[in-house]
Coordinates of C-alpha atoms in Angstrom, one line a residue:
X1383 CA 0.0 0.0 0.0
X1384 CA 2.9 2.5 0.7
X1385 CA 4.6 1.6 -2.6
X1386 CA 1.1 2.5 -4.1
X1387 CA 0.7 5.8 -2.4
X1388 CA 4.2 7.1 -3.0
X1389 CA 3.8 8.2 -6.5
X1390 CA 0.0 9.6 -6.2
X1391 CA 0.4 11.3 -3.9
X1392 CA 3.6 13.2 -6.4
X1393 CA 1.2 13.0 -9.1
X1394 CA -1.5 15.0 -6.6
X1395 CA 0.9 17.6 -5.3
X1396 CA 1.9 17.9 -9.0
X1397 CA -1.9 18.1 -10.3
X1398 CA -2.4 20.5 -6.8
X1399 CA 0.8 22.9 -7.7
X1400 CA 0.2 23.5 -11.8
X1401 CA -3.3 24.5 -10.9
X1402 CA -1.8 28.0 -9.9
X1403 CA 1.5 29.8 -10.2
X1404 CA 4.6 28.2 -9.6
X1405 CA 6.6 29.3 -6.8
X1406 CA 9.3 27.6 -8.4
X1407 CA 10.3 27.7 -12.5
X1408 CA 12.5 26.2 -14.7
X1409 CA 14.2 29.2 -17.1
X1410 CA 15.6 29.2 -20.1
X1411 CA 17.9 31.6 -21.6
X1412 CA 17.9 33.5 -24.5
X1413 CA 20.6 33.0 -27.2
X1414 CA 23.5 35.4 -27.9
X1415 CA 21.7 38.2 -30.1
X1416 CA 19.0 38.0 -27.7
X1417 CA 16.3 35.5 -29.5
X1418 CA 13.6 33.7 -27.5
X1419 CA 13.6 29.9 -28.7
X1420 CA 11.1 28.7 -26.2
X1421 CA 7.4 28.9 -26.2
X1422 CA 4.1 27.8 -25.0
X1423 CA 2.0 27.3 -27.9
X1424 CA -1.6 26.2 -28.8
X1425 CA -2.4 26.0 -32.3
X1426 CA -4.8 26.0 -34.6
X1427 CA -7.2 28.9 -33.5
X1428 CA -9.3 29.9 -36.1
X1429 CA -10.1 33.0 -37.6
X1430 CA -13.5 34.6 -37.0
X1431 CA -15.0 35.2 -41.8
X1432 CA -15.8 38.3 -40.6
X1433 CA -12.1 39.7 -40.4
X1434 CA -10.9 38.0 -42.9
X1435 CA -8.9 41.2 -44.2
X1436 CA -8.5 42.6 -41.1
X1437 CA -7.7 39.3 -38.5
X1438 CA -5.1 41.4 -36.4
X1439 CA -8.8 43.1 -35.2
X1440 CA -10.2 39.6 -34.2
X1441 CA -9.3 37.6 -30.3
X1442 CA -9.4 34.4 -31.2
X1443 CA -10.1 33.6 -27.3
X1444 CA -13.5 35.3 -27.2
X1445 CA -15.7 32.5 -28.5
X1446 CA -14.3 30.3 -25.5
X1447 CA -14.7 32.8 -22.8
X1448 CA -11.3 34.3 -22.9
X1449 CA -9.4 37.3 -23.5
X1450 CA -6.0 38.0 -25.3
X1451 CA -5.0 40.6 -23.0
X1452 CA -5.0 38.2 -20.1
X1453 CA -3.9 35.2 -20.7
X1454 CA -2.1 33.1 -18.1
X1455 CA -1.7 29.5 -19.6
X1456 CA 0.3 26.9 -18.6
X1457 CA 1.4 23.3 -20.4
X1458 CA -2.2 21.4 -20.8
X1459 CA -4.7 24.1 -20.4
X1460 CA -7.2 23.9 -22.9
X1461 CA -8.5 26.4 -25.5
X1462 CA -11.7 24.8 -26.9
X1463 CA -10.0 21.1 -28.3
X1464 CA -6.6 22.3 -29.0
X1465 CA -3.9 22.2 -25.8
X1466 CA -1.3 24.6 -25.1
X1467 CA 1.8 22.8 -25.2
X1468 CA 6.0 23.1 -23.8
X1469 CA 8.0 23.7 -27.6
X1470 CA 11.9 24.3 -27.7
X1471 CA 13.2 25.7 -31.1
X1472 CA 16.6 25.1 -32.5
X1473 CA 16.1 27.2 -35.8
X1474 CA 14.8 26.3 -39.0
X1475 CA 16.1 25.6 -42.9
X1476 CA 15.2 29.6 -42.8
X1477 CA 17.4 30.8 -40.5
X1478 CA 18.7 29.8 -37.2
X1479 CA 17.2 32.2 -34.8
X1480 CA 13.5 31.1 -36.6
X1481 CA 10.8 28.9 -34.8
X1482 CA 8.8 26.8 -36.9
X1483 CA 5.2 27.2 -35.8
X1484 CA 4.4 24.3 -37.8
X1485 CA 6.4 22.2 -35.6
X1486 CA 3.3 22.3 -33.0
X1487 CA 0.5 20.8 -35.3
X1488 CA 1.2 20.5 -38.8
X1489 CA 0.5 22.5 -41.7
X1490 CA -2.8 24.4 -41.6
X1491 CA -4.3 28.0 -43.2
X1492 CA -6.4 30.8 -42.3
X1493 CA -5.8 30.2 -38.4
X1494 CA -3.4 31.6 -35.6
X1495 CA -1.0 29.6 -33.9
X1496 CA -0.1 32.0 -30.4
X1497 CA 3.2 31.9 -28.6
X1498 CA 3.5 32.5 -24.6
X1499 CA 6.7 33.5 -23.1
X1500 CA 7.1 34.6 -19.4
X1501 CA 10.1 36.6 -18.9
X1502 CA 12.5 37.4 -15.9
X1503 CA 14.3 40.9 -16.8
X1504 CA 16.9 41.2 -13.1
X1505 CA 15.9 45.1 -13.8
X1506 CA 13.6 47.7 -15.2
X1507 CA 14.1 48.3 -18.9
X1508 CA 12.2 51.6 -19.8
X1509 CA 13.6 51.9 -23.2
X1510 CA 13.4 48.5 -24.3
X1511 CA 12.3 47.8 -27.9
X1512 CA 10.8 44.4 -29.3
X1513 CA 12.3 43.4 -32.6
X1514 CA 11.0 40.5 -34.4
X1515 CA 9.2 39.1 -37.4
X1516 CA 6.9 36.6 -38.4
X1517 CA 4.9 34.6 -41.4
X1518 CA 2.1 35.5 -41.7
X1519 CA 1.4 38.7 -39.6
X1520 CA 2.1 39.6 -36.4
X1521 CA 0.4 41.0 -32.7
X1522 CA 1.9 41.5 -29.6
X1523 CA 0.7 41.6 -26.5
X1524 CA 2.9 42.5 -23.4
X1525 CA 1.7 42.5 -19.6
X1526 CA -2.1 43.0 -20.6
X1527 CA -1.5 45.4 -23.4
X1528 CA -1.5 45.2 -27.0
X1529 CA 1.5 46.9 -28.3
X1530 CA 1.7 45.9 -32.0
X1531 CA -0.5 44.6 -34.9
X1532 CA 0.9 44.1 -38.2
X1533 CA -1.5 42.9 -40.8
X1534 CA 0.4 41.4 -44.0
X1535 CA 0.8 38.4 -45.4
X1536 CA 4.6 37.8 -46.2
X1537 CA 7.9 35.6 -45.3
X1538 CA 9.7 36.9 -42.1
X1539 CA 12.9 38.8 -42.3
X1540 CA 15.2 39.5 -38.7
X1541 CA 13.9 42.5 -37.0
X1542 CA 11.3 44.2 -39.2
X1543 CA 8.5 44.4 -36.3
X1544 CA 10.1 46.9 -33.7
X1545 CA 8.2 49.1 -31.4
X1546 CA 8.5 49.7 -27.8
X1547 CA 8.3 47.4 -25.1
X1548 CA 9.0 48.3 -21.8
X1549 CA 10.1 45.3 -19.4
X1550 CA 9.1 45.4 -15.6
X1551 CA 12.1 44.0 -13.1
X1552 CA 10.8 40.7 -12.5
X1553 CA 8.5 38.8 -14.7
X1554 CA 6.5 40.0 -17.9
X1555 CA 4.0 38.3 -19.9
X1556 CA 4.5 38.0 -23.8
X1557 CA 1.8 36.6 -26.0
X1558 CA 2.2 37.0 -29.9
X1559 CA -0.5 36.2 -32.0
X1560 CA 0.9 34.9 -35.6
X1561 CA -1.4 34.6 -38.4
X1562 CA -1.3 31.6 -40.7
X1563 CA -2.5 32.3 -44.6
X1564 CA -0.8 30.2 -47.0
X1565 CA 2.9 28.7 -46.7
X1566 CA 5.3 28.8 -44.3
X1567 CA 4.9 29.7 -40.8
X1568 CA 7.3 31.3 -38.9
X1569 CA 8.6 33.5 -35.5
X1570 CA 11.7 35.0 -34.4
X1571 CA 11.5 37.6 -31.5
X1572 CA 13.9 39.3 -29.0
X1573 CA 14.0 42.5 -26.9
X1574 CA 17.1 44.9 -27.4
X1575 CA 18.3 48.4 -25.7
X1576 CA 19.2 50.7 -28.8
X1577 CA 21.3 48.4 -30.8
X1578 CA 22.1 46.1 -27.9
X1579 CA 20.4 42.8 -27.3
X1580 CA 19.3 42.4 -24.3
X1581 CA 21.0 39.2 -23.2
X1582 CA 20.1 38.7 -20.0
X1583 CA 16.7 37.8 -20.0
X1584 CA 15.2 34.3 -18.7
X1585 CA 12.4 32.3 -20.4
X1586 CA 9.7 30.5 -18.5
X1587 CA 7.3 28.7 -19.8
X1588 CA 5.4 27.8 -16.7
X1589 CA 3.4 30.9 -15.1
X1590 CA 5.4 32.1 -11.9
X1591 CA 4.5 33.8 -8.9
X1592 CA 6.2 37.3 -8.2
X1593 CA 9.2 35.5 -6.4
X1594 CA 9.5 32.3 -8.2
X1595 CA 12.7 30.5 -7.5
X1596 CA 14.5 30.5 -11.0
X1597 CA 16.5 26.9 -11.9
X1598 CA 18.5 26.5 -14.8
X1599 CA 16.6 24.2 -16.9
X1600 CA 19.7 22.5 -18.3
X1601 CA 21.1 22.1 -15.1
X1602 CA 18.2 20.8 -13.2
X1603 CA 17.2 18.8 -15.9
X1604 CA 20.7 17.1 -16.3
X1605 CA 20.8 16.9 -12.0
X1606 CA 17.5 14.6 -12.4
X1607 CA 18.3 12.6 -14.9
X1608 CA 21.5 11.5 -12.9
X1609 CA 19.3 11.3 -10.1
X1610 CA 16.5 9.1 -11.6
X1611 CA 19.2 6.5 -12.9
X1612 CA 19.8 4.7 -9.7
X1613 CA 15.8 4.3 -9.4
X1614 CA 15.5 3.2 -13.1
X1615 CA 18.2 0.7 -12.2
X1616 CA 16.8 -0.7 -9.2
X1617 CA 13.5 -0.9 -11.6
X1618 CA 15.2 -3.0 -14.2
X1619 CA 17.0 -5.8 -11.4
X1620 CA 13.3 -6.3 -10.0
X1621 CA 14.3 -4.5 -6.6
X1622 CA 10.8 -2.9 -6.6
X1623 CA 10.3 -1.7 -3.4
X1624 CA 14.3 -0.1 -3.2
X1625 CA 13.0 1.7 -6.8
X1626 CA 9.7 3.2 -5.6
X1627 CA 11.6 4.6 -2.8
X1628 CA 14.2 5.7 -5.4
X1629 CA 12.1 7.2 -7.4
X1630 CA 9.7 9.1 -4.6
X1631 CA 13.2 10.8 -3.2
X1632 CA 14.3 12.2 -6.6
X1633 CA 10.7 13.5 -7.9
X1634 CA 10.4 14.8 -4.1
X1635 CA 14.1 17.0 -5.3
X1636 CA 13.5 17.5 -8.8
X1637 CA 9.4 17.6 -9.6
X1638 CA 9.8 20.6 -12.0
X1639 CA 12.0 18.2 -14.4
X1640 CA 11.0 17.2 -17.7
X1641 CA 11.5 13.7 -16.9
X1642 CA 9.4 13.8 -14.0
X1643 CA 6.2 12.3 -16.0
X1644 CA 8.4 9.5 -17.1
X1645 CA 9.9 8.7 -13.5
X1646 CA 6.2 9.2 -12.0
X1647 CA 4.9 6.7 -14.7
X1648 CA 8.1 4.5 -13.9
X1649 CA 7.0 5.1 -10.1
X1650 CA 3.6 3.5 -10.5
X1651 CA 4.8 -0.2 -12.0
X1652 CA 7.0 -1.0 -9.3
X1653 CA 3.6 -1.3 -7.4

């Protein structure tokens, strides 16, 4: 019975702690010119006939009771049938800074895919600029406000969407809406001071509280995977009870991991 309670009661606690904000986040950083390759996505939201012309007007999140200038998701909320989902980019055949929206669901037209990025800035950045692109067209909203809207249908190119985009010390919210007409479907975005990226940035993609412990992903991710081995060892010789136990002390250290669904799973056939 203890080997059975072990991992649901993690998988509670888990269920118990995404329903809010973490107090605790995994961050990722931003590359050396300052691009954000890590997103929460949901994709395929479609446009509303009656904007077609004029979609950058349209919030796709109205018809299920939501509103673009609020959004909080995390990994697994729902918008209607499609689920927002974790994505890390590592450029596309189009450049290497570019995130291929298409990587979330497949080819589709005459919809939105939208991007969520919660960012740590360590200070207040009055002039900062957003500087981006994106295939089809492009809006931008940044803690609750819509700064941009570009209505065009085109292929990207580094930097042509800039505007201002004050960052708060501490966390912002970014949400880009990318429309999807015909072809390829692409996003590259960073924030820069003047002609200086701003490097220092972090990338959640979990929401956080106001002073959300900030790990490393790669770090922590790497320190559970070495953890977890022992366990999945342990699994493999038959020494069941030795694995739950395992496997209950490492998801008790590391339950933010992205192995920790696996190990969990892992957790539950040793019963």
């Amino acid at each position: 019975m203890k080997r059975l309670l072990l991992p649901l009661i993690f998988l509670a606690a888990q269920t118990a702690a995404m329903s809010a904000d973490l107090d605790e986040v995994l961050v990722y950083p931003v590359r050396d010119e300052g691009s954000i390759m890590h997103w929460l996505i949901v994709a395929p939201l479609p446009w509303n006939a009656a904007y077609i012309g004029d979609s950058q007007s349209y919030d796709p999140f109205k018809p299920f009771g939501m509103d673009e200038l609020q959004l909080r998701p995390k990994a697994g909320d729902k918008v209607g049938k499609n689920t927002w989902r974790k994505m890390h980019f590592g450029g596309s055949t189009e450049g290497s800074t570019m995130c291929n929206l298409f990587a979330y669901a497949g080819g589709f037209s005459y919809a939105y895919t939208v991007a969520v990025a919660y960012i740590y800035s360590p200070e207040d950045r009055p002039n900062a600029w957003f500087s981006g692109s994106a295939d089809d067209g492009l809006k931008v909203v940044l803690n609750g406000n819509k700064l941009w809207s570009n209505q065009i249908q085109r292929s990207p190119t580094y930097d042509s969407d800039r505007f201002a985009a004050p960052l708060n010390k501490g966390w912002n919210t970014l949400v880009q809406l990318v429309d999807q007409i015909v072809g390829g479907h692409l996003l590259c975005a960073r924030f820069v001071d003047g002609d200086k990226p701003l490097t220092d940035l972090e990338i959640s993609l979990d929401p956080p509280t106001d002073s959300a412990k900030r790990h490393p992903a790669d770090k922590y991710n790497s320190e559970a995977t070495a953890a977890l081995m022992p366990a999945d060892k342990l699994r493999a010789e038959g020494k069941l009870e030795e694995a739950a136990s395992a496997y209950t002390a490492a998801l008790a250290k590391y339950p933010l991991a992205e192995e920790a669904p696996r190990a969990a799973y892992a957790a539950a056939q040793t019963v």
